[in-house]
PDB file of C-alpha atoms in Angstrom:
ATOM      1  CA  UNK I   1     -25.502  -2.739  16.863  1.00 42.00           C
ATOM      2  CA  UNK I   2     -28.542  -3.238  14.465  1.00 43.00           C
ATOM      3  CA  UNK I   3     -30.396  -6.357  15.582  1.00 45.00           C
ATOM      4  CA  UNK I   4     -29.469  -9.262  17.488  1.00 53.00           C
ATOM      5  CA  UNK I   5     -26.384 -11.449  16.869  1.00 54.00           C
ATOM      6  CA  UNK I   6     -27.114 -14.305  14.526  1.00 77.00           C
ATOM      7  CA  UNK I   7     -23.899 -16.117  13.999  1.00 82.00           C
ATOM      8  CA  UNK I   8     -20.311 -16.337  15.230  1.00 88.00           C
ATOM      9  CA  UNK I   9     -17.357 -16.057  13.277  1.00 90.00           C
ATOM     10  CA  UNK I  10     -16.299 -19.606  13.983  1.00 90.00           C
ATOM     11  CA  UNK I  11     -19.582 -20.765  12.248  1.00 89.00           C
ATOM     12  CA  UNK I  12     -18.298 -19.034   8.887  1.00 90.00           C
ATOM     13  CA  UNK I  13     -15.889 -21.780   7.383  1.00 93.00           C
ATOM     14  CA  UNK I  14     -14.470 -19.729   4.663  1.00 95.00           C
ATOM     15  CA  UNK I  15     -13.085 -17.137   7.216  1.00 95.00           C
ATOM     16  CA  UNK I  16     -11.254 -19.733   9.248  1.00 95.00           C
ATOM     17  CA  UNK I  17      -8.887 -21.038   6.797  1.00 96.00           C
ATOM     18  CA  UNK I  18      -5.249 -20.586   7.469  1.00 96.00           C
ATOM     19  CA  UNK I  19      -4.656 -17.889   4.621  1.00 97.00           C
ATOM     20  CA  UNK I  20      -7.396 -15.699   6.229  1.00 98.00           C
ATOM     21  CA  UNK I  21      -6.171 -13.054   8.790  1.00 98.00           C
ATOM     22  CA  UNK I  22      -8.322 -11.147  11.143  1.00 97.00           C
ATOM     23  CA  UNK I  23      -6.763  -8.729  13.773  1.00 96.00           C
ATOM     24  CA  UNK I  24      -9.848  -8.109  15.592  1.00 97.00           C
ATOM     25  CA  UNK I  25     -12.090 -10.979  15.226  1.00 96.00           C
ATOM     26  CA  UNK I  26     -14.887  -9.526  17.622  1.00 95.00           C
ATOM     27  CA  UNK I  27     -15.112  -6.463  15.613  1.00 95.00           C
ATOM     28  CA  UNK I  28     -15.518  -8.414  12.238  1.00 96.00           C
ATOM     29  CA  UNK I  29     -18.041 -10.823  13.957  1.00 95.00           C
ATOM     30  CA  UNK I  30     -20.028  -7.613  15.145  1.00 93.00           C
ATOM     31  CA  UNK I  31     -19.699  -6.067  11.562  1.00 94.00           C
ATOM     32  CA  UNK I  32     -20.865  -9.026   9.651  1.00 94.00           C
ATOM     33  CA  UNK I  33     -23.902  -9.284  11.820  1.00 93.00           C
ATOM     34  CA  UNK I  34     -24.569  -5.686  11.118  1.00 93.00           C
ATOM     35  CA  UNK I  35     -24.172  -6.136   7.429  1.00 94.00           C
ATOM     36  CA  UNK I  36     -26.437  -9.322   7.606  1.00 93.00           C
ATOM     37  CA  UNK I  37     -29.265  -7.474   9.711  1.00 92.00           C
ATOM     38  CA  UNK I  38     -29.209  -4.391   7.361  1.00 92.00           C
ATOM     39  CA  UNK I  39     -30.029  -6.667   4.295  1.00 93.00           C
ATOM     40  CA  UNK I  40     -29.108  -6.017   0.574  1.00 94.00           C
ATOM     41  CA  UNK I  41     -31.038  -2.945   0.623  1.00 93.00           C
ATOM     42  CA  UNK I  42     -28.435  -1.075   2.490  1.00 92.00           C
ATOM     43  CA  UNK I  43     -25.446  -2.849   0.705  1.00 95.00           C
ATOM     44  CA  UNK I  44     -22.895  -1.701  -1.723  1.00 93.00           C
ATOM     45  CA  UNK I  45     -19.691  -2.941  -2.898  1.00 95.00           C
ATOM     46  CA  UNK I  46     -16.436  -0.693  -3.795  1.00 94.00           C
ATOM     47  CA  UNK I  47     -13.681  -2.393  -5.193  1.00 96.00           C
ATOM     48  CA  UNK I  48     -10.205  -1.967  -6.871  1.00 96.00           C
ATOM     49  CA  UNK I  49      -9.794  -3.359 -10.210  1.00 97.00           C
ATOM     50  CA  UNK I  50      -5.833  -4.353 -10.741  1.00 95.00           C
ATOM     51  CA  UNK I  51      -5.048  -7.448  -8.624  1.00 95.00           C
ATOM     52  CA  UNK I  52      -8.527  -7.141  -6.780  1.00 97.00           C
ATOM     53  CA  UNK I  53     -11.107  -8.266  -9.675  1.00 98.00           C
ATOM     54  CA  UNK I  54      -8.026  -9.723 -11.568  1.00 97.00           C
ATOM     55  CA  UNK I  55      -6.070 -12.288  -9.969  1.00 95.00           C
ATOM     56  CA  UNK I  56      -2.324 -11.551  -8.897  1.00 86.00           C
ATOM     57  CA  UNK I  57      -1.132 -14.639 -10.435  1.00 82.00           C
ATOM     58  CA  UNK I  58      -2.298 -17.475 -12.716  1.00 79.00           C
ATOM     59  CA  UNK I  59      -2.040 -21.059 -11.514  1.00 78.00           C
ATOM     60  CA  UNK I  60       1.165 -21.592 -13.574  1.00 80.00           C
ATOM     61  CA  UNK I  61       2.696 -18.757 -11.453  1.00 76.00           C
ATOM     62  CA  UNK I  62       2.549 -16.101 -14.340  1.00 76.00           C
ATOM     63  CA  UNK I  63       1.779 -12.556 -13.126  1.00 80.00           C
ATOM     64  CA  UNK I  64      -1.296 -10.933 -14.513  1.00 86.00           C
ATOM     65  CA  UNK I  65      -0.794  -7.415 -16.341  1.00 92.00           C
ATOM     66  CA  UNK I  66      -2.320  -4.320 -14.871  1.00 93.00           C
ATOM     67  CA  UNK I  67      -4.826  -2.419 -16.928  1.00 95.00           C
ATOM     68  CA  UNK I  68      -2.017   0.027 -17.977  1.00 93.00           C
ATOM     69  CA  UNK I  69       0.259  -3.084 -18.687  1.00 93.00           C
ATOM     70  CA  UNK I  70      -2.576  -4.491 -20.950  1.00 94.00           C
ATOM     71  CA  UNK I  71      -2.929  -1.092 -22.745  1.00 95.00           C
ATOM     72  CA  UNK I  72       0.879  -1.576 -23.509  1.00 94.00           C
ATOM     73  CA  UNK I  73       0.100  -4.557 -25.552  1.00 94.00           C
ATOM     74  CA  UNK I  74      -1.765  -2.308 -28.241  1.00 96.00           C
ATOM     75  CA  UNK I  75       0.052  -2.858 -31.412  1.00 94.00           C
ATOM     76  CA  UNK I  76      -0.274   0.932 -32.432  1.00 94.00           C
ATOM     77  CA  UNK I  77       1.683   2.200 -29.300  1.00 95.00           C
ATOM     78  CA  UNK I  78       5.019   3.693 -30.557  1.00 96.00           C
ATOM     79  CA  UNK I  79       8.152   1.908 -29.297  1.00 96.00           C
ATOM     80  CA  UNK I  80       9.167   5.322 -27.677  1.00 96.00           C
ATOM     81  CA  UNK I  81       6.244   5.523 -25.617  1.00 96.00           C
ATOM     82  CA  UNK I  82       6.610   1.882 -24.476  1.00 95.00           C
ATOM     83  CA  UNK I  83      10.215   2.550 -23.340  1.00 96.00           C
ATOM     84  CA  UNK I  84       9.380   5.933 -21.651  1.00 95.00           C
ATOM     85  CA  UNK I  85       6.422   4.175 -19.952  1.00 93.00           C
ATOM     86  CA  UNK I  86       8.761   1.706 -18.466  1.00 93.00           C
ATOM     87  CA  UNK I  87      11.093   4.091 -17.483  1.00 96.00           C
ATOM     88  CA  UNK I  88       8.553   6.022 -15.532  1.00 95.00           C
ATOM     89  CA  UNK I  89       7.142   2.975 -13.916  1.00 92.00           C
ATOM     90  CA  UNK I  90      10.559   1.941 -12.674  1.00 95.00           C
ATOM     91  CA  UNK I  91      11.079   5.518 -11.048  1.00 96.00           C
ATOM     92  CA  UNK I  92       7.582   5.759  -9.471  1.00 92.00           C
ATOM     93  CA  UNK I  93       6.372   2.394  -8.889  1.00 88.00           C
ATOM     94  CA  UNK I  94       8.937   1.923  -5.711  1.00 91.00           C
ATOM     95  CA  UNK I  95       7.865   5.262  -4.416  1.00 90.00           C
ATOM     96  CA  UNK I  96       4.156   4.252  -4.698  1.00 85.00           C
ATOM     97  CA  UNK I  97       4.797   0.999  -2.399  1.00 78.00           C
ATOM     98  CA  UNK I  98       7.626   2.561  -0.276  1.00 81.00           C
ATOM     99  CA  UNK I  99       6.327   1.837   3.402  1.00 75.00           C
ATOM    100  CA  UNK I 100       8.377   4.664   4.738  1.00 81.00           C
ATOM    101  CA  UNK I 101       7.893   7.610   2.882  1.00 86.00           C
ATOM    102  CA  UNK I 102       5.075  10.164   4.080  1.00 87.00           C
ATOM    103  CA  UNK I 103       1.695  10.138   2.200  1.00 82.00           C
ATOM    104  CA  UNK I 104       1.974  13.983   1.358  1.00 88.00           C
ATOM    105  CA  UNK I 105       5.159  13.273  -0.415  1.00 91.00           C
ATOM    106  CA  UNK I 106       3.954  10.185  -2.176  1.00 89.00           C
ATOM    107  CA  UNK I 107       0.999  12.166  -3.762  1.00 87.00           C
ATOM    108  CA  UNK I 108       3.425  14.852  -5.321  1.00 92.00           C
ATOM    109  CA  UNK I 109       5.230  11.944  -7.007  1.00 92.00           C
ATOM    110  CA  UNK I 110       1.972  10.225  -8.053  1.00 89.00           C
ATOM    111  CA  UNK I 111       0.776  13.430  -9.683  1.00 89.00           C
ATOM    112  CA  UNK I 112       3.950  13.746 -11.461  1.00 92.00           C
ATOM    113  CA  UNK I 113       3.754  10.055 -12.855  1.00 92.00           C
ATOM    114  CA  UNK I 114       0.284  10.680 -13.874  1.00 89.00           C
ATOM    115  CA  UNK I 115       1.085  13.905 -15.762  1.00 91.00           C
ATOM    116  CA  UNK I 116       4.026  12.526 -17.365  1.00 94.00           C
ATOM    117  CA  UNK I 117       2.151   9.329 -18.635  1.00 92.00           C
ATOM    118  CA  UNK I 118      -0.869  11.711 -20.039  1.00 92.00           C
ATOM    119  CA  UNK I 119       1.985  13.731 -21.946  1.00 94.00           C
ATOM    120  CA  UNK I 120       3.189  10.495 -23.475  1.00 95.00           C
ATOM    121  CA  UNK I 121      -0.062   9.609 -24.718  1.00 95.00           C
ATOM    122  CA  UNK I 122      -0.485  12.543 -27.096  1.00 95.00           C
ATOM    123  CA  UNK I 123      -0.289  12.927 -31.038  1.00 94.00           C
ATOM    124  CA  UNK I 124      -0.799   9.510 -32.376  1.00 95.00           C
ATOM    125  CA  UNK I 125      -3.722   7.329 -33.541  1.00 95.00           C
ATOM    126  CA  UNK I 126      -4.697   4.530 -31.404  1.00 94.00           C
ATOM    127  CA  UNK I 127      -7.941   2.574 -32.536  1.00 94.00           C
ATOM    128  CA  UNK I 128     -10.212   1.661 -29.789  1.00 92.00           C
ATOM    129  CA  UNK I 129     -10.860  -1.913 -31.183  1.00 95.00           C
ATOM    130  CA  UNK I 130      -7.044  -2.730 -30.094  1.00 96.00           C
ATOM    131  CA  UNK I 131      -8.015  -2.086 -26.621  1.00 96.00           C
ATOM    132  CA  UNK I 132     -11.027  -4.547 -26.974  1.00 95.00           C
ATOM    133  CA  UNK I 133      -8.687  -7.012 -28.888  1.00 95.00           C
ATOM    134  CA  UNK I 134      -6.224  -7.059 -25.923  1.00 93.00           C
ATOM    135  CA  UNK I 135      -8.924  -7.091 -23.230  1.00 93.00           C
ATOM    136  CA  UNK I 136     -10.301 -10.322 -25.088  1.00 92.00           C
ATOM    137  CA  UNK I 137      -6.728 -11.869 -24.235  1.00 88.00           C
ATOM    138  CA  UNK I 138      -6.951 -11.068 -20.488  1.00 88.00           C
ATOM    139  CA  UNK I 139     -10.655 -11.575 -19.818  1.00 89.00           C
ATOM    140  CA  UNK I 140     -10.073 -14.955 -18.262  1.00 88.00           C
ATOM    141  CA  UNK I 141      -7.730 -13.455 -15.642  1.00 93.00           C
ATOM    142  CA  UNK I 142     -10.389 -12.385 -13.185  1.00 96.00           C
ATOM    143  CA  UNK I 143     -10.459 -14.099  -9.787  1.00 97.00           C
ATOM    144  CA  UNK I 144     -12.235 -17.381  -9.635  1.00 97.00           C
ATOM    145  CA  UNK I 145     -15.840 -16.811  -8.596  1.00 98.00           C
ATOM    146  CA  UNK I 146     -15.933 -13.187 -10.143  1.00 98.00           C
ATOM    147  CA  UNK I 147     -18.340 -14.052 -12.496  1.00 98.00           C
ATOM    148  CA  UNK I 148     -20.849 -15.433 -10.208  1.00 97.00           C
ATOM    149  CA  UNK I 149     -20.278 -12.709  -7.628  1.00 98.00           C
ATOM    150  CA  UNK I 150     -21.195  -9.973 -10.263  1.00 98.00           C
ATOM    151  CA  UNK I 151     -23.932 -11.937 -11.760  1.00 98.00           C
ATOM    152  CA  UNK I 152     -25.312 -11.953  -8.007  1.00 97.00           C
ATOM    153  CA  UNK I 153     -25.008  -8.506  -7.238  1.00 97.00           C
ATOM    154  CA  UNK I 154     -26.628  -7.547 -10.466  1.00 97.00           C
ATOM    155  CA  UNK I 155     -29.661  -9.765  -9.673  1.00 97.00           C
ATOM    156  CA  UNK I 156     -29.926  -8.393  -6.144  1.00 96.00           C
ATOM    157  CA  UNK I 157     -29.427  -4.856  -7.454  1.00 94.00           C
ATOM    158  CA  UNK I 158     -26.551  -4.145  -5.190  1.00 96.00           C
ATOM    159  CA  UNK I 159     -24.347  -1.169  -6.636  1.00 94.00           C
ATOM    160  CA  UNK I 160     -20.859  -1.982  -7.468  1.00 95.00           C
ATOM    161  CA  UNK I 161     -18.247   0.618  -7.975  1.00 93.00           C
ATOM    162  CA  UNK I 162     -15.124  -0.309  -9.393  1.00 95.00           C
ATOM    163  CA  UNK I 163     -12.549   2.329  -8.347  1.00 92.00           C
ATOM    164  CA  UNK I 164      -9.380   2.259 -10.276  1.00 93.00           C
ATOM    165  CA  UNK I 165      -6.055   4.146 -10.438  1.00 90.00           C
ATOM    166  CA  UNK I 166      -5.399   2.388 -13.616  1.00 92.00           C
ATOM    167  CA  UNK I 167      -6.632   2.981 -17.337  1.00 95.00           C
ATOM    168  CA  UNK I 168     -10.607   3.043 -17.434  1.00 96.00           C
ATOM    169  CA  UNK I 169     -10.598   2.242 -21.097  1.00 97.00           C
ATOM    170  CA  UNK I 170      -8.994  -1.106 -20.386  1.00 97.00           C
ATOM    171  CA  UNK I 171     -10.790  -1.848 -17.182  1.00 97.00           C
ATOM    172  CA  UNK I 172     -14.187  -1.361 -19.021  1.00 97.00           C
ATOM    173  CA  UNK I 173     -13.101  -3.549 -21.864  1.00 97.00           C
ATOM    174  CA  UNK I 174     -12.085  -6.286 -19.642  1.00 97.00           C
ATOM    175  CA  UNK I 175     -15.249  -6.123 -17.626  1.00 97.00           C
ATOM    176  CA  UNK I 176     -17.452  -5.905 -20.935  1.00 97.00           C
ATOM    177  CA  UNK I 177     -15.590  -9.031 -22.370  1.00 95.00           C
ATOM    178  CA  UNK I 178     -15.783 -10.990 -19.431  1.00 96.00           C
ATOM    179  CA  UNK I 179     -19.533 -10.403 -19.459  1.00 96.00           C
ATOM    180  CA  UNK I 180     -19.766  -8.773 -16.000  1.00 98.00           C
ATOM    181  CA  UNK I 181     -20.253  -5.235 -16.997  1.00 97.00           C
ATOM    182  CA  UNK I 182     -23.901  -5.187 -15.744  1.00 97.00           C
ATOM    183  CA  UNK I 183     -26.027  -2.196 -15.266  1.00 94.00           C
ATOM    184  CA  UNK I 184     -25.383  -2.030 -11.413  1.00 94.00           C
ATOM    185  CA  UNK I 185     -21.666  -1.636 -12.215  1.00 96.00           C
ATOM    186  CA  UNK I 186     -20.029   1.762 -12.284  1.00 93.00           C
ATOM    187  CA  UNK I 187     -16.210   2.565 -13.168  1.00 93.00           C
ATOM    188  CA  UNK I 188     -14.592   5.419 -12.031  1.00 90.00           C
ATOM    189  CA  UNK I 189     -10.893   5.628 -13.263  1.00 92.00           C
ATOM    190  CA  UNK I 190      -8.320   7.352 -15.777  1.00 93.00           C
ATOM    191  CA  UNK I 191      -9.709   7.500 -19.189  1.00 95.00           C
ATOM    192  CA  UNK I 192      -8.018   8.329 -22.654  1.00 96.00           C
ATOM    193  CA  UNK I 193      -8.767  11.533 -24.298  1.00 95.00           C
ATOM    194  CA  UNK I 194      -9.014  11.906 -28.114  1.00 94.00           C
ATOM    195  CA  UNK I 195      -8.499  14.968 -29.869  1.00 93.00           C
ATOM    196  CA  UNK I 196     -10.628  16.452 -32.888  1.00 92.00           C
ATOM    197  CA  UNK I 197      -8.297  14.683 -35.347  1.00 93.00           C
ATOM    198  CA  UNK I 198      -8.911  11.367 -33.872  1.00 90.00           C
ATOM    199  CA  UNK I 199      -5.399  11.162 -32.304  1.00 95.00           C
ATOM    200  CA  UNK I 200      -4.808  10.418 -28.706  1.00 95.00           C
ATOM    201  CA  UNK I 201      -4.609  13.559 -26.548  1.00 95.00           C
ATOM    202  CA  UNK I 202      -3.652  12.310 -23.114  1.00 94.00           C
ATOM    203  CA  UNK I 203      -5.651  11.326 -20.010  1.00 93.00           C
ATOM    204  CA  UNK I 204      -9.091  13.019 -19.176  1.00 90.00           C
ATOM    205  CA  UNK I 205      -9.139  15.125 -16.010  1.00 82.00           C
ATOM    206  CA  UNK I 206      -9.598  14.362 -13.196  1.00 79.00           C
ATOM    207  CA  UNK I 207      -6.551  12.180 -12.002  1.00 80.00           C
ATOM    208  CA  UNK I 208      -7.357   9.049 -10.160  1.00 84.00           C
ATOM    209  CA  UNK I 209      -4.161   7.786  -8.266  1.00 77.00           C
ATOM    210  CA  UNK I 210      -3.800   5.325  -5.621  1.00 73.00           C
ATOM    211  CA  UNK I 211      -4.046   8.030  -2.746  1.00 73.00           C
ATOM    212  CA  UNK I 212      -7.113   9.816  -3.775  1.00 75.00           C
ATOM    213  CA  UNK I 213      -9.581   6.953  -4.327  1.00 70.00           C
ATOM    214  CA  UNK I 214     -12.293   8.395  -2.012  1.00 66.00           C
ATOM    215  CA  UNK I 215     -14.362  11.573  -1.724  1.00 57.00           C
ATOM    216  CA  UNK I 216     -12.275  13.792  -4.075  1.00 59.00           C
ATOM    217  CA  UNK I 217     -12.921  11.580  -6.985  1.00 62.00           C
ATOM    218  CA  UNK I 218     -16.493  10.560  -6.076  1.00 69.00           C
ATOM    219  CA  UNK I 219     -18.008  13.945  -5.597  1.00 69.00           C
ATOM    220  CA  UNK I 220     -20.290  14.846  -8.445  1.00 70.00           C
ATOM    221  CA  UNK I 221     -20.434  11.525 -10.028  1.00 72.00           C
ATOM    222  CA  UNK I 222     -23.791   9.691 -10.907  1.00 74.00           C
ATOM    223  CA  UNK I 223     -22.356   6.928  -8.245  1.00 73.00           C
ATOM    224  CA  UNK I 224     -22.383   9.535  -5.477  1.00 68.00           C
ATOM    225  CA  UNK I 225     -26.100  10.102  -5.699  1.00 69.00           C
ATOM    226  CA  UNK I 226     -27.054   6.469  -6.431  1.00 71.00           C
ATOM    227  CA  UNK I 227     -25.593   5.252  -3.099  1.00 74.00           C
ATOM    228  CA  UNK I 228     -26.553   7.902  -0.629  1.00 71.00           C
ATOM    229  CA  UNK I 229     -28.829   5.869   1.438  1.00 77.00           C
ATOM    230  CA  UNK I 230     -26.674   2.571   1.329  1.00 86.00           C
ATOM    231  CA  UNK I 231     -24.579   2.888   4.317  1.00 88.00           C
ATOM    232  CA  UNK I 232     -23.312  -0.712   4.394  1.00 93.00           C
ATOM    233  CA  UNK I 233     -20.180  -1.071   2.505  1.00 93.00           C
ATOM    234  CA  UNK I 234     -17.954  -3.995   1.627  1.00 96.00           C
ATOM    235  CA  UNK I 235     -14.326  -2.558   0.357  1.00 96.00           C
ATOM    236  CA  UNK I 236     -12.102  -4.753  -1.579  1.00 97.00           C
ATOM    237  CA  UNK I 237      -8.603  -3.905  -2.686  1.00 96.00           C
ATOM    238  CA  UNK I 238      -4.933  -4.977  -2.609  1.00 94.00           C
ATOM    239  CA  UNK I 239      -3.001  -1.932  -1.722  1.00 90.00           C
ATOM    240  CA  UNK I 240      -2.999   0.058   1.631  1.00 88.00           C
ATOM    241  CA  UNK I 241      -4.519   3.093  -0.319  1.00 85.00           C
ATOM    242  CA  UNK I 242      -7.342   1.167  -1.347  1.00 90.00           C
ATOM    243  CA  UNK I 243      -8.745   0.802   2.120  1.00 90.00           C
ATOM    244  CA  UNK I 244     -10.012   4.389   2.164  1.00 88.00           C
ATOM    245  CA  UNK I 245     -12.172   4.006  -1.134  1.00 88.00           C
ATOM    246  CA  UNK I 246     -15.430   4.265   0.952  1.00 84.00           C
ATOM    247  CA  UNK I 247     -14.380   7.453   2.611  1.00 80.00           C
ATOM    248  CA  UNK I 248     -16.155   9.659   0.017  1.00 70.00           C
ATOM    249  CA  UNK I 249     -19.435   7.956   0.283  1.00 70.00           C
ATOM    250  CA  UNK I 250     -22.073   9.763   2.065  1.00 65.00           C
ATOM    251  CA  UNK I 251     -22.946   8.241   5.560  1.00 61.00           C
ATOM    252  CA  UNK I 252     -20.782   5.153   5.267  1.00 61.00           C
ATOM    253  CA  UNK I 253     -21.347   4.122   8.628  1.00 73.00           C
ATOM    254  CA  UNK I 254     -20.366   0.374   8.311  1.00 89.00           C
ATOM    255  CA  UNK I 255     -17.464  -0.513   6.332  1.00 93.00           C
ATOM    256  CA  UNK I 256     -15.898  -3.972   6.094  1.00 96.00           C
ATOM    257  CA  UNK I 257     -12.411  -3.718   4.320  1.00 97.00           C
ATOM    258  CA  UNK I 258     -10.897  -6.809   2.752  1.00 98.00           C
ATOM    259  CA  UNK I 259      -7.385  -6.924   1.658  1.00 98.00           C
ATOM    260  CA  UNK I 260      -5.746  -9.253  -0.802  1.00 97.00           C
ATOM    261  CA  UNK I 261      -2.136  -9.553  -0.055  1.00 96.00           C
ATOM    262  CA  UNK I 262       0.187 -11.337  -2.523  1.00 91.00           C
ATOM    263  CA  UNK I 263       3.737  -9.431  -2.772  1.00 85.00           C
ATOM    264  CA  UNK I 264       6.137 -10.238   0.460  1.00 86.00           C
ATOM    265  CA  UNK I 265       3.210 -11.345   3.040  1.00 91.00           C
ATOM    266  CA  UNK I 266       5.589 -11.887   5.767  1.00 89.00           C
ATOM    267  CA  UNK I 267       6.922  -8.271   5.467  1.00 89.00           C
ATOM    268  CA  UNK I 268       3.504  -6.456   4.683  1.00 90.00           C
ATOM    269  CA  UNK I 269       1.017  -8.657   6.635  1.00 95.00           C
ATOM    270  CA  UNK I 270       1.321  -6.215   9.944  1.00 94.00           C
ATOM    271  CA  UNK I 271       0.416  -3.114   7.960  1.00 92.00           C
ATOM    272  CA  UNK I 272      -2.325  -4.901   6.189  1.00 95.00           C
ATOM    273  CA  UNK I 273      -3.817  -6.186   9.211  1.00 96.00           C
ATOM    274  CA  UNK I 274      -3.809  -2.676  10.657  1.00 95.00           C
ATOM    275  CA  UNK I 275      -5.503  -1.320   7.730  1.00 95.00           C
ATOM    276  CA  UNK I 276      -8.027  -3.992   6.524  1.00 97.00           C
ATOM    277  CA  UNK I 277     -10.602  -5.954   8.696  1.00 97.00           C
ATOM    278  CA  UNK I 278     -10.087  -9.055   6.727  1.00 98.00           C
ATOM    279  CA  UNK I 279      -6.703  -9.934   4.856  1.00 98.00           C
ATOM    280  CA  UNK I 280      -6.314 -12.771   2.393  1.00 98.00           C
ATOM    281  CA  UNK I 281      -3.077 -14.003   1.598  1.00 97.00           C
ATOM    282  CA  UNK I 282      -2.315 -15.435  -1.705  1.00 94.00           C
ATOM    283  CA  UNK I 283      -6.128 -15.979  -2.262  1.00 96.00           C
ATOM    284  CA  UNK I 284      -6.868 -15.806  -6.168  1.00 94.00           C
ATOM    285  CA  UNK I 285     -10.600 -16.250  -5.457  1.00 97.00           C
ATOM    286  CA  UNK I 286     -13.733 -14.137  -4.574  1.00 98.00           C
ATOM    287  CA  UNK I 287     -14.754 -16.823  -1.986  1.00 98.00           C
ATOM    288  CA  UNK I 288     -14.771 -14.735   1.038  1.00 98.00           C
ATOM    289  CA  UNK I 289     -16.809 -11.722  -0.363  1.00 98.00           C
ATOM    290  CA  UNK I 290     -19.061 -14.124  -1.944  1.00 97.00           C
ATOM    291  CA  UNK I 291     -19.666 -15.841   1.203  1.00 96.00           C
ATOM    292  CA  UNK I 292     -20.481 -12.567   2.779  1.00 96.00           C
ATOM    293  CA  UNK I 293     -22.736 -11.430   0.088  1.00 96.00           C
ATOM    294  CA  UNK I 294     -24.521 -14.852   0.474  1.00 95.00           C
ATOM    295  CA  UNK I 295     -24.984 -14.413   4.270  1.00 93.00           C
ATOM    296  CA  UNK I 296     -26.516 -11.087   3.496  1.00 94.00           C
ATOM    297  CA  UNK I 297     -28.747 -12.108   0.539  1.00 90.00           C
ATOM    298  CA  UNK I 298     -30.224 -15.384   2.525  1.00 84.00           C
ATOM    299  CA  UNK I 299     -31.284 -13.050   5.362  1.00 70.00           C
ATOM    300  CA  UNK I 300     -32.850 -10.719   3.111  1.00 59.00           C
ATOM    301  CA  UNK I 301     -34.817 -13.390   1.652  1.00 59.00           C
ATOM    302  CA  UNK I 302     -36.158 -15.020   4.769  1.00 57.00           C
TER     303      UNK I 302
END
């Protein structure tokens, strides 16, 4: 372990709340001390977008739309595309979250889903400003504390990778409208492709789905080169597949995984606790990651 232990888990009040679940407190205590000892120069943050940067629900109980769901609000989308998208979601989403299906089988279905979605999004005009208009409606759906967290990361020059299996055009637009798309923030996702005639022409290669958000998608990107010497990583996501998002980052030797769990916690908690170091049940804030970043920042400025 780097340096001497400076604190105990029991001293970090935000990590002792009832909704915070930690399977191995000793391991998390050690990892937090390592992150703090390494300082901000060694740190990077890798985060999912849908239901991670965005809330899983509003205070009135209303569910936030995913990035693809927001895109479906664009007024130029033909009704037939919306209807077919809904059918695809109803077919493939249960497969994506099926706890019993082997991963290699799931990946085949995810590729099918992505390919069929790309085929739907061809041959009609969709002005980019429509995406911006929809994003403006949803820019307030970010977790409480997100703005402060992203501002702090930018000020400390901590690289932040937003890794999304959703629609990158919507992700970028929401982050931009919410004023958190700082220079230190990079987005890897699925982006729309336009043809020479200005019409939509499907999705750009290469595909990002829930189960390949790792080395496959990172290789050759600007971000991959940017972070090669930052081997302390905070990973945040809301699905089991998100836990592997740092797998493709070179020399990622200290990875702290934070999982946001909302759907069926009583059923899903054991798997989440096996996968993530810290699990947050129905927490619609960034309080925990912000507290950890603050600890690292304070040590760096001593």
